XYZ file of C-alpha atoms in Angstrom:
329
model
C -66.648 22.015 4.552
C -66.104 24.782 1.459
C -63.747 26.716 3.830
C -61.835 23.287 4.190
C -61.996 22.547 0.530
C -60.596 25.827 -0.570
C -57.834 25.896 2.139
C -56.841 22.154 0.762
C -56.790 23.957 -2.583
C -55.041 27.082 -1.522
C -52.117 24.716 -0.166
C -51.452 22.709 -3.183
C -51.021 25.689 -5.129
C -48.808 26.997 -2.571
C -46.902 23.816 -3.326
C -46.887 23.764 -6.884
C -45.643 27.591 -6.572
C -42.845 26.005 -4.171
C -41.717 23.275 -7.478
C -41.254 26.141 -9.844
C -39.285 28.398 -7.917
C -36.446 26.016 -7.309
C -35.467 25.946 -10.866
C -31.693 26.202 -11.472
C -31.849 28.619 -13.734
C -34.685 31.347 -13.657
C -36.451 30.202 -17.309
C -38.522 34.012 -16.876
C -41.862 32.804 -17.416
C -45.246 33.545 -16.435
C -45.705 31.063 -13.614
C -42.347 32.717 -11.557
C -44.223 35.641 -11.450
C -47.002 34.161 -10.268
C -45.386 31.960 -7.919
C -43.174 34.167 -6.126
C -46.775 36.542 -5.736
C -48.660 33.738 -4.638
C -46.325 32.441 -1.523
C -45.844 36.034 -0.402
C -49.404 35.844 -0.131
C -49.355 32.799 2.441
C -46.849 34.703 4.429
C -44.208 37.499 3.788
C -41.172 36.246 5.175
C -41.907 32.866 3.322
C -39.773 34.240 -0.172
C -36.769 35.231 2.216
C -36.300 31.702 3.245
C -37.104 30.188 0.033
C -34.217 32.693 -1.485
C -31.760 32.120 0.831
C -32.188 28.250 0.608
C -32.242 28.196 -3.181
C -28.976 30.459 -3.036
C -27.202 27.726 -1.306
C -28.568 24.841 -3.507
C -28.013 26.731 -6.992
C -24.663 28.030 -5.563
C -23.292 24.146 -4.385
C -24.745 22.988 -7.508
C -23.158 25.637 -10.083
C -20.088 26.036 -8.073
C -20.308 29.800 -7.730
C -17.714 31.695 -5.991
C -18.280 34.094 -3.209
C -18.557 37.566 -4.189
C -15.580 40.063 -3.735
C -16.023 42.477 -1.333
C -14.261 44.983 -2.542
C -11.777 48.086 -1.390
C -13.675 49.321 2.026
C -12.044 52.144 1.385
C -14.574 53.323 -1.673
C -17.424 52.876 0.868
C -20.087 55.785 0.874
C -20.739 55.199 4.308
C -18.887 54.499 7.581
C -18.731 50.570 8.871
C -20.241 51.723 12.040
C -23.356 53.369 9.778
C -23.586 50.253 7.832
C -23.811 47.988 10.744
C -26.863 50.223 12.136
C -28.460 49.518 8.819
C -27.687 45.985 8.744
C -29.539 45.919 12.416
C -32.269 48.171 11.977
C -33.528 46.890 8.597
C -33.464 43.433 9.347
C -35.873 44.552 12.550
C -37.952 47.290 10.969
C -37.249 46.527 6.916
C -36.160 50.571 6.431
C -33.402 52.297 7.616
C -32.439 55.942 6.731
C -28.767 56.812 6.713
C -28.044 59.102 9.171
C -24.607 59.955 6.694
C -25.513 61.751 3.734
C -23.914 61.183 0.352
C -20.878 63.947 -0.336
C -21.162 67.038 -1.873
C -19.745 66.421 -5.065
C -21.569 62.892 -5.439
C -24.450 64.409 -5.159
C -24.098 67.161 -7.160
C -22.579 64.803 -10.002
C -25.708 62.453 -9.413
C -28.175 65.352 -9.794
C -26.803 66.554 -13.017
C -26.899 63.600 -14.504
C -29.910 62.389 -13.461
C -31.734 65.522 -14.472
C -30.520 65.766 -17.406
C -31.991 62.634 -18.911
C -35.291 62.100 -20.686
C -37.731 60.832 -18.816
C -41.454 59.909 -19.867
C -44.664 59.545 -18.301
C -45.922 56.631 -16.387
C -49.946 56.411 -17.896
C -50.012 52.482 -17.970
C -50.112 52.649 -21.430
C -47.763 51.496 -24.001
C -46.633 54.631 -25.399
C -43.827 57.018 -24.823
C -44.518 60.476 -23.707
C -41.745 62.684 -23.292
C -41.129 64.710 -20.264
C -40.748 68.904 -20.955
C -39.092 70.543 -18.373
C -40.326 73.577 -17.198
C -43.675 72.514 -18.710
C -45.059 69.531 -17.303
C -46.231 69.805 -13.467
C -47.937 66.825 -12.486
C -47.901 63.136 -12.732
C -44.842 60.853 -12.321
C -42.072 60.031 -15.252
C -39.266 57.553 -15.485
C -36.423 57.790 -16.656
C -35.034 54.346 -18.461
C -32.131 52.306 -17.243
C -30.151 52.047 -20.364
C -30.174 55.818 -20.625
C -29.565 56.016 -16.802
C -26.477 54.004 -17.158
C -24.871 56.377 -19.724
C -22.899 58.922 -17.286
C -20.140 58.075 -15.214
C -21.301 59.472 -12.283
C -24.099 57.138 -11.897
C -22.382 54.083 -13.084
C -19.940 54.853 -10.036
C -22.307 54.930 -8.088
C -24.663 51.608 -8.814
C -21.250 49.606 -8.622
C -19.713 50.981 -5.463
C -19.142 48.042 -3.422
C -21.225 49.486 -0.349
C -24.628 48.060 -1.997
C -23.380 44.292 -2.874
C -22.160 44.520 0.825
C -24.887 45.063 2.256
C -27.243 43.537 0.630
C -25.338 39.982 1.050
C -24.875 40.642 4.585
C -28.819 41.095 4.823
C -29.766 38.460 2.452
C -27.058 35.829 4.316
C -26.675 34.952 0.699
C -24.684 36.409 -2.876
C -26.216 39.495 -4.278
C -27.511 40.138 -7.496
C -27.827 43.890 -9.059
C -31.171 43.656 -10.401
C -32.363 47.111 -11.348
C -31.686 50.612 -11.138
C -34.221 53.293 -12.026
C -35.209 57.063 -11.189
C -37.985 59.196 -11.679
C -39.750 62.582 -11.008
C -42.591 62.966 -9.340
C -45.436 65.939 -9.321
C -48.833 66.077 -7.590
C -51.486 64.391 -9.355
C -55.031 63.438 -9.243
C -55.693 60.845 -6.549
C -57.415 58.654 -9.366
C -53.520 57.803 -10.598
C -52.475 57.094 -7.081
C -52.697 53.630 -7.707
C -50.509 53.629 -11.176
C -47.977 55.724 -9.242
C -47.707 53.137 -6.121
C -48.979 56.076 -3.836
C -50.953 53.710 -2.410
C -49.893 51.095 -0.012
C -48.557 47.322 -1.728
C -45.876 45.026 -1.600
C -43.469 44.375 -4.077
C -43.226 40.821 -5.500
C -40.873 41.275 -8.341
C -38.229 38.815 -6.823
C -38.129 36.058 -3.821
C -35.675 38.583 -1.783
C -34.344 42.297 -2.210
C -33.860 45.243 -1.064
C -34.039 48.621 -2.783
C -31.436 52.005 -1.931
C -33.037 55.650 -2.709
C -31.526 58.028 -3.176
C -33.262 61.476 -2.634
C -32.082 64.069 -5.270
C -34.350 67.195 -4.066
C -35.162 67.616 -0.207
C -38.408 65.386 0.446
C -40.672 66.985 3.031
C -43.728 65.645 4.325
C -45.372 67.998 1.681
C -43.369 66.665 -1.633
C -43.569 62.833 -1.337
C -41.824 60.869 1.011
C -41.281 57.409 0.854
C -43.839 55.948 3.961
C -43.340 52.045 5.281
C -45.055 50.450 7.886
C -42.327 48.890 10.535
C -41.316 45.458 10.498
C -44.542 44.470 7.992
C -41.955 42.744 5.595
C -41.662 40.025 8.554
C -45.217 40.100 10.219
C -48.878 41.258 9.129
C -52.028 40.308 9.507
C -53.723 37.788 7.027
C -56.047 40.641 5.391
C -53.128 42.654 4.261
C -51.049 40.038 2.414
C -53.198 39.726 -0.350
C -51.414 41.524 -4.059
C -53.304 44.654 -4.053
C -53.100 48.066 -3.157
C -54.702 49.050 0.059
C -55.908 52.399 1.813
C -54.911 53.898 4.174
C -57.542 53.255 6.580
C -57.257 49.122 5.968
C -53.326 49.698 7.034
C -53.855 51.848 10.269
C -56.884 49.370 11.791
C -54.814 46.332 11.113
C -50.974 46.792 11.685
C -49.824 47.125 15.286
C -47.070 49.296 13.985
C -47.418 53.147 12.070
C -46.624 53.900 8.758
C -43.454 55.853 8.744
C -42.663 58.413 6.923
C -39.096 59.024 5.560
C -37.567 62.569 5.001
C -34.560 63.955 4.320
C -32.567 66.707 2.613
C -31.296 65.936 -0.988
C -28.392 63.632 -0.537
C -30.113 61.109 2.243
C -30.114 57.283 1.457
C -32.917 55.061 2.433
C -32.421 51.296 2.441
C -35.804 49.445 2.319
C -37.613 45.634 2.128
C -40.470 46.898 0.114
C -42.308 43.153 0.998
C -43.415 45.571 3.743
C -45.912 47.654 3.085
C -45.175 51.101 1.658
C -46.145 53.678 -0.971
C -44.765 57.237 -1.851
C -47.264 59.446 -0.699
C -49.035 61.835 -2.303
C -47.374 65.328 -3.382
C -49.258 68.614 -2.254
C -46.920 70.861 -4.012
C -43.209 70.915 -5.522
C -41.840 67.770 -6.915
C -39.506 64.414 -5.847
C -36.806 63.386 -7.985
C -35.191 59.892 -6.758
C -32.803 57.134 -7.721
C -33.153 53.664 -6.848
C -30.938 50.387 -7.189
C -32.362 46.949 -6.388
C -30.077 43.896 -5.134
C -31.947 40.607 -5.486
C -30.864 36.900 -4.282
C -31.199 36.151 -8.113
C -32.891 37.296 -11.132
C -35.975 34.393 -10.990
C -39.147 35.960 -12.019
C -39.451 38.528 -14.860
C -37.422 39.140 -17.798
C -34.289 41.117 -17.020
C -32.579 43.787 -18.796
C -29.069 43.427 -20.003
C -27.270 46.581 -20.163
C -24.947 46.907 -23.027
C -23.069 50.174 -22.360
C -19.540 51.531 -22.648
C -18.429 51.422 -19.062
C -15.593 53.686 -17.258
C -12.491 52.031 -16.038
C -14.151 52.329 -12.657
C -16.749 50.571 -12.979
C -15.473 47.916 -15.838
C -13.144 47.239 -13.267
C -15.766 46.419 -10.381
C -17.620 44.670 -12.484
C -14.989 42.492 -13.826
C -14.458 41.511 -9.938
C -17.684 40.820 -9.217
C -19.211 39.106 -12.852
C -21.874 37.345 -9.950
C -23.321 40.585 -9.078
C -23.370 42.386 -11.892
C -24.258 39.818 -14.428
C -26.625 42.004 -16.469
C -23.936 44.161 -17.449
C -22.606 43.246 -20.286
Protein backbone atom coordinates (compact mmCIF):
# COMPACT_ATOMS: atom_id res chain seq x y z
CA UNK A 1 0.00 0.00 0.00
CA UNK A 2 3.12 2.72 0.64
CA UNK A 3 4.57 1.59 -2.76
CA UNK A 4 1.01 2.49 -4.20
CA UNK A 5 0.78 5.68 -2.28
CA UNK A 6 4.09 7.02 -3.38
CA UNK A 7 3.63 5.96 -7.07
CA UNK A 8 0.05 7.97 -6.86
CA UNK A 9 2.28 10.76 -5.56
CA UNK A 10 5.12 10.38 -7.95
CA UNK A 11 2.42 10.80 -10.87
CA UNK A 12 0.80 13.93 -9.82
CA UNK A 13 3.99 15.57 -9.64
CA UNK A 14 4.80 14.27 -12.93
CA UNK A 15 1.64 16.12 -13.88
CA UNK A 16 2.07 19.25 -12.23
CA UNK A 17 5.74 19.22 -13.91
CA UNK A 18 3.68 18.59 -17.30
CA UNK A 19 1.35 22.27 -16.43
CA UNK A 20 4.47 24.30 -16.08
CA UNK A 21 6.33 23.35 -18.96
CA UNK A 22 3.72 24.38 -21.46
CA UNK A 23 4.07 27.97 -20.66
CA UNK A 24 4.17 30.27 -23.72
CA UNK A 25 6.88 31.96 -22.81
CA UNK A 26 9.74 30.30 -20.68
CA UNK A 27 9.20 32.76 -17.29
CA UNK A 28 13.04 31.05 -16.12
CA UNK A 29 12.12 30.04 -12.80
CA UNK A 30 12.92 27.51 -10.37
CA UNK A 31 10.12 25.05 -10.99
CA UNK A 32 11.28 24.69 -15.09
CA UNK A 33 14.27 23.45 -13.83
CA UNK A 34 12.81 21.22 -11.77
CA UNK A 35 10.22 20.13 -14.02
CA UNK A 36 12.03 19.42 -17.06
CA UNK A 37 14.55 17.15 -14.35
CA UNK A 38 11.74 15.55 -12.88
CA UNK A 39 9.90 14.05 -16.23
CA UNK A 40 13.27 12.97 -17.59
CA UNK A 41 13.26 11.06 -14.57
CA UNK A 42 9.90 9.10 -15.45
CA UNK A 43 11.37 8.39 -18.80
CA UNK A 44 14.06 9.95 -21.15
CA UNK A 45 12.45 10.29 -24.31
CA UNK A 46 9.40 11.87 -22.41
CA UNK A 47 11.10 15.82 -22.82
CA UNK A 48 11.58 15.07 -26.68
CA UNK A 49 7.92 14.71 -27.16
CA UNK A 50 6.90 17.27 -24.78
CA UNK A 51 9.41 19.75 -26.90
CA UNK A 52 8.38 18.94 -30.07
CA UNK A 53 4.61 19.28 -29.14
CA UNK A 54 5.07 22.57 -27.32
CA UNK A 55 7.09 23.80 -30.52
CA UNK A 56 4.05 23.37 -32.56
CA UNK A 57 1.57 24.91 -30.00
CA UNK A 58 3.87 28.05 -29.09
CA UNK A 59 4.77 28.28 -32.85
CA UNK A 60 0.68 28.25 -34.14
CA UNK A 61 0.04 30.39 -31.28
CA UNK A 62 2.91 33.16 -31.79
CA UNK A 63 2.85 32.83 -35.46
CA UNK A 64 6.54 32.09 -35.87
CA UNK A 65 8.03 31.63 -39.17
CA UNK A 66 10.06 28.71 -40.25
CA UNK A 67 13.64 29.12 -39.96
CA UNK A 68 15.87 29.92 -43.07
CA UNK A 69 17.96 27.39 -44.08
CA UNK A 70 20.50 29.06 -45.36
CA UNK A 71 23.26 28.96 -48.44
CA UNK A 72 24.14 24.95 -48.50
CA UNK A 73 26.92 26.04 -49.97
CA UNK A 74 28.65 27.40 -46.46
CA UNK A 75 28.04 23.86 -45.09
CA UNK A 76 31.08 22.33 -43.10
CA UNK A 77 30.08 19.07 -44.05
CA UNK A 78 28.83 17.15 -47.12
CA UNK A 79 24.76 16.45 -47.40
CA UNK A 80 25.57 12.85 -47.68
CA UNK A 81 27.69 13.20 -44.09
CA UNK A 82 24.88 15.08 -42.61
CA UNK A 83 22.27 12.62 -43.51
CA UNK A 84 24.47 9.75 -41.74
CA UNK A 85 24.32 11.96 -38.71
CA UNK A 86 20.79 12.71 -38.94
CA UNK A 87 20.34 8.62 -39.02
CA UNK A 88 22.79 7.51 -36.68
CA UNK A 89 22.06 9.98 -33.85
CA UNK A 90 18.53 9.66 -33.85
CA UNK A 91 19.36 5.62 -33.36
CA UNK A 92 22.40 5.76 -31.12
CA UNK A 93 22.15 9.71 -29.76
CA UNK A 94 26.15 10.29 -30.96
CA UNK A 95 27.53 10.41 -34.14
CA UNK A 96 31.19 11.32 -35.00
CA UNK A 97 31.84 13.00 -38.31
CA UNK A 98 33.73 10.99 -40.36
CA UNK A 99 34.69 14.72 -42.32
CA UNK A 100 36.92 16.72 -40.36
CA UNK A 101 36.72 20.49 -40.13
CA UNK A 102 39.36 22.28 -42.79
CA UNK A 103 42.64 23.22 -42.19
CA UNK A 104 42.37 26.74 -41.88
CA UNK A 105 39.04 26.52 -39.69
CA UNK A 106 40.68 24.77 -37.47
CA UNK A 107 43.65 26.44 -37.17
CA UNK A 108 41.61 29.86 -36.91
CA UNK A 109 39.39 28.07 -34.16
CA UNK A 110 42.46 26.97 -32.16
CA UNK A 111 44.00 30.33 -32.00
CA UNK A 112 41.28 31.85 -30.88
CA UNK A 113 40.13 29.62 -28.58
CA UNK A 114 43.47 29.35 -26.88
CA UNK A 115 44.03 32.48 -26.61
CA UNK A 116 41.23 33.37 -24.25
CA UNK A 117 41.14 33.41 -20.47
CA UNK A 118 39.78 30.72 -19.05
CA UNK A 119 39.23 29.96 -15.18
CA UNK A 120 38.86 27.09 -13.05
CA UNK A 121 35.79 25.08 -12.50
CA UNK A 122 36.02 24.51 -8.24
CA UNK A 123 32.15 24.89 -7.69
CA UNK A 124 32.78 27.86 -6.01
CA UNK A 125 31.85 31.33 -6.74
CA UNK A 126 35.07 32.81 -7.45
CA UNK A 127 37.18 33.42 -10.46
CA UNK A 128 40.49 31.81 -10.77
CA UNK A 129 42.45 32.57 -13.66
CA UNK A 130 44.01 30.03 -15.85
CA UNK A 131 48.23 30.44 -16.35
CA UNK A 132 49.41 28.82 -19.19
CA UNK A 133 52.32 26.93 -19.01
CA UNK A 134 51.68 26.76 -15.24
CA UNK A 135 48.62 25.14 -14.33
CA UNK A 136 48.45 21.20 -15.12
CA UNK A 137 45.47 19.79 -13.73
CA UNK A 138 41.86 20.36 -13.22
CA UNK A 139 39.36 21.66 -15.83
CA UNK A 140 38.77 25.61 -16.80
CA UNK A 141 36.18 27.37 -18.87
CA UNK A 142 36.40 29.73 -20.84
CA UNK A 143 33.15 32.28 -20.82
CA UNK A 144 30.79 32.77 -23.70
CA UNK A 145 30.84 36.47 -23.95
CA UNK A 146 34.60 36.35 -24.25
CA UNK A 147 34.25 33.27 -26.59
CA UNK A 148 32.12 35.24 -28.90
CA UNK A 149 34.71 38.03 -29.39
CA UNK A 150 36.79 36.61 -32.55
CA UNK A 151 35.50 36.18 -35.84
CA UNK A 152 36.56 32.94 -36.34
CA UNK A 153 34.37 31.48 -33.80
CA UNK A 154 31.40 33.61 -34.39
CA UNK A 155 31.61 32.03 -38.04
CA UNK A 156 31.57 29.20 -36.88
CA UNK A 157 28.52 29.01 -34.09
CA UNK A 158 26.31 30.64 -36.94
CA UNK A 159 27.15 28.49 -39.92
CA UNK A 160 23.94 27.24 -41.02
CA UNK A 161 25.08 23.43 -40.79
CA UNK A 162 24.10 23.38 -36.87
CA UNK A 163 20.41 25.08 -37.12
CA UNK A 164 20.07 22.40 -39.94
CA UNK A 165 20.58 19.80 -38.27
CA UNK A 166 19.43 20.24 -35.27
CA UNK A 167 15.74 21.10 -36.72
CA UNK A 168 15.89 18.17 -38.85
CA UNK A 169 16.55 16.04 -35.55
CA UNK A 170 14.32 17.90 -33.31
CA UNK A 171 11.30 17.79 -36.25
CA UNK A 172 10.89 21.22 -34.80
CA UNK A 173 12.69 25.17 -35.06
CA UNK A 174 16.03 25.39 -33.42
CA UNK A 175 17.17 27.53 -30.86
CA UNK A 176 21.11 28.41 -30.30
CA UNK A 177 21.26 28.02 -26.71
CA UNK A 178 24.88 27.97 -25.63
CA UNK A 179 28.27 27.79 -26.73
CA UNK A 180 31.20 27.13 -24.40
CA UNK A 181 34.87 25.59 -24.37
CA UNK A 182 37.22 24.50 -21.95
CA UNK A 183 40.58 22.77 -21.11
CA UNK A 184 40.91 19.93 -19.44
CA UNK A 185 44.02 18.29 -17.29
CA UNK A 186 44.13 15.15 -15.14
CA UNK A 187 42.86 15.58 -11.79
CA UNK A 188 42.12 13.89 -8.62
CA UNK A 189 39.23 11.45 -8.99
CA UNK A 190 37.55 13.29 -5.91
CA UNK A 191 36.64 16.29 -8.66
CA UNK A 192 35.40 13.78 -11.13
CA UNK A 193 32.07 14.53 -10.24
CA UNK A 194 32.40 18.61 -10.54
CA UNK A 195 34.06 17.93 -13.91
CA UNK A 196 31.07 15.56 -15.29
CA UNK A 197 33.74 12.69 -15.58
CA UNK A 198 31.33 10.72 -14.24
CA UNK A 199 28.36 9.36 -15.98
CA UNK A 200 24.78 11.83 -15.91
CA UNK A 201 22.33 13.20 -18.06
CA UNK A 202 21.87 16.57 -18.94
CA UNK A 203 18.53 18.25 -18.08
CA UNK A 204 19.22 21.81 -18.88
CA UNK A 205 16.42 21.96 -21.61
CA UNK A 206 13.29 19.63 -22.78
CA UNK A 207 15.36 18.79 -26.17
CA UNK A 208 19.01 19.46 -27.58
CA UNK A 209 21.74 18.42 -28.88
CA UNK A 210 25.33 19.54 -28.32
CA UNK A 211 28.40 19.73 -31.39
CA UNK A 212 32.21 19.32 -30.05
CA UNK A 213 34.53 20.24 -31.44
CA UNK A 214 37.97 18.63 -30.57
CA UNK A 215 40.82 21.26 -30.68
CA UNK A 216 43.89 18.85 -29.61
CA UNK A 217 43.84 15.05 -30.74
CA UNK A 218 41.74 13.14 -27.94
CA UNK A 219 43.11 9.65 -27.34
CA UNK A 220 41.80 7.19 -25.10
CA UNK A 221 44.58 8.51 -22.71
CA UNK A 222 43.58 12.48 -22.77
CA UNK A 223 39.77 12.47 -22.28
CA UNK A 224 37.40 11.42 -24.68
CA UNK A 225 33.97 12.13 -24.68
CA UNK A 226 32.26 8.32 -23.71
CA UNK A 227 28.19 7.76 -24.30
CA UNK A 228 26.37 4.80 -23.82
CA UNK A 229 24.31 3.92 -27.26
CA UNK A 230 20.86 4.74 -27.73
CA UNK A 231 20.41 5.49 -23.62
CA UNK A 232 18.87 8.97 -24.58
CA UNK A 233 15.76 6.76 -25.89
CA UNK A 234 15.83 3.61 -23.56
CA UNK A 235 17.34 2.72 -19.97
CA UNK A 236 16.54 0.98 -17.27
CA UNK A 237 14.49 2.57 -14.34
CA UNK A 238 17.67 2.64 -11.87
CA UNK A 239 19.63 4.83 -14.14
CA UNK A 240 17.17 7.67 -14.80
CA UNK A 241 17.36 9.10 -11.59
CA UNK A 242 19.53 13.03 -11.64
CA UNK A 243 22.74 11.85 -10.35
CA UNK A 244 25.98 10.85 -11.35
CA UNK A 245 26.62 7.19 -11.55
CA UNK A 246 29.77 4.78 -11.70
CA UNK A 247 30.88 3.06 -13.85
CA UNK A 248 30.08 -0.24 -12.58
CA UNK A 249 26.05 0.80 -12.06
CA UNK A 250 26.24 1.68 -16.08
CA UNK A 251 27.97 -1.59 -17.37
CA UNK A 252 25.49 -4.14 -15.13
CA UNK A 253 22.46 -2.29 -16.27
CA UNK A 254 22.60 -1.01 -19.97
CA UNK A 255 22.38 -3.64 -22.69
CA UNK A 256 24.53 -1.39 -24.75
CA UNK A 257 28.62 -0.22 -24.01
CA UNK A 258 29.76 2.98 -23.25
CA UNK A 259 31.50 4.33 -26.26
CA UNK A 260 34.23 6.07 -26.40
CA UNK A 261 34.80 8.90 -28.97
CA UNK A 262 38.29 9.80 -30.47
CA UNK A 263 39.57 11.70 -32.95
CA UNK A 264 42.40 13.90 -34.23
CA UNK A 265 42.05 17.72 -33.58
CA UNK A 266 39.53 18.92 -36.07
CA UNK A 267 36.77 15.89 -35.56
CA UNK A 268 33.09 16.92 -34.74
CA UNK A 269 30.93 14.93 -32.48
CA UNK A 270 27.17 15.50 -32.48
CA UNK A 271 25.56 14.16 -29.23
CA UNK A 272 21.93 13.81 -27.11
CA UNK A 273 23.62 14.10 -23.82
CA UNK A 274 19.91 12.79 -22.18
CA UNK A 275 22.00 9.64 -22.76
CA UNK A 276 24.30 8.85 -20.51
CA UNK A 277 27.86 10.14 -20.90
CA UNK A 278 30.82 11.75 -19.12
CA UNK A 279 34.37 12.85 -20.34
CA UNK A 280 36.55 10.46 -18.94
CA UNK A 281 39.24 10.81 -16.92
CA UNK A 282 42.74 12.23 -18.28
CA UNK A 283 45.95 10.05 -17.54
CA UNK A 284 48.27 12.50 -19.04
CA UNK A 285 48.30 15.58 -21.60
CA UNK A 286 45.29 17.73 -21.78
CA UNK A 287 41.69 18.21 -23.94
CA UNK A 288 40.80 21.46 -25.19
CA UNK A 289 37.08 21.46 -26.77
CA UNK A 290 34.33 23.69 -28.10
CA UNK A 291 30.81 23.07 -27.79
CA UNK A 292 27.48 24.71 -29.19
CA UNK A 293 24.05 23.64 -27.92
CA UNK A 294 20.73 23.91 -30.15
CA UNK A 295 17.64 23.62 -27.96
CA UNK A 296 13.74 23.41 -29.04
CA UNK A 297 13.53 26.67 -26.87
CA UNK A 298 15.17 28.41 -24.12
CA UNK A 299 12.47 27.08 -21.14
CA UNK A 300 14.35 26.33 -18.06
CA UNK A 301 17.29 28.44 -16.77
CA UNK A 302 18.17 31.92 -17.26
CA UNK A 303 19.83 32.55 -20.60
CA UNK A 304 22.60 34.68 -21.59
CA UNK A 305 22.20 37.44 -24.07
CA UNK A 306 25.23 38.15 -25.94
CA UNK A 307 25.80 41.73 -26.68
CA UNK A 308 28.82 41.75 -29.02
CA UNK A 309 29.99 43.56 -32.14
CA UNK A 310 29.33 40.96 -34.77
CA UNK A 311 31.16 40.53 -38.37
CA UNK A 312 29.17 41.08 -41.46
CA UNK A 313 29.11 37.31 -41.61
CA UNK A 314 27.58 36.51 -38.98
CA UNK A 315 25.26 39.86 -38.46
CA UNK A 316 24.10 38.78 -41.62
CA UNK A 317 23.06 35.08 -40.56
CA UNK A 318 21.73 36.19 -37.75
CA UNK A 319 19.59 38.81 -39.19
CA UNK A 320 18.07 35.75 -41.34
CA UNK A 321 17.48 33.65 -38.77
CA UNK A 322 16.37 36.26 -35.54
CA UNK A 323 14.40 32.61 -34.34
CA UNK A 324 17.57 30.87 -33.86
CA UNK A 325 19.74 33.15 -32.72
CA UNK A 326 17.59 35.17 -30.46
CA UNK A 327 20.17 35.64 -27.69
CA UNK A 328 22.27 37.58 -29.84
CA UNK A 329 21.66 40.78 -29.58
Amino acid sequence: MKKLLLAVVDMLRFLASLRVVFRPIPHHTYDETIAIRGIASVHPAIPRWVARFRARVIDRQEGRSAVAIGDESEFLFSRSEIERCLATLKQDGIYVFAERLPASLLTALQRSVSTLPAYFRSGKDEDIPFRRGVDGTGLFDIRESDLMVPSAIQEYVTNPVWHFIAGKYFNAPPVHDETVAWWTFPQPAEFASLGAQMFHSDRRRLSFVKFFVYLTDVTTRNGPHVVVPGSHRHRPLRLRSDRRYEDSEVIAGCKRAPVEALGEAGTVIAVDTQALHKGKMLERDHRLILEIQLSTDLLGPASTILHNDWNEIAKARISTNPRVFQRFQ
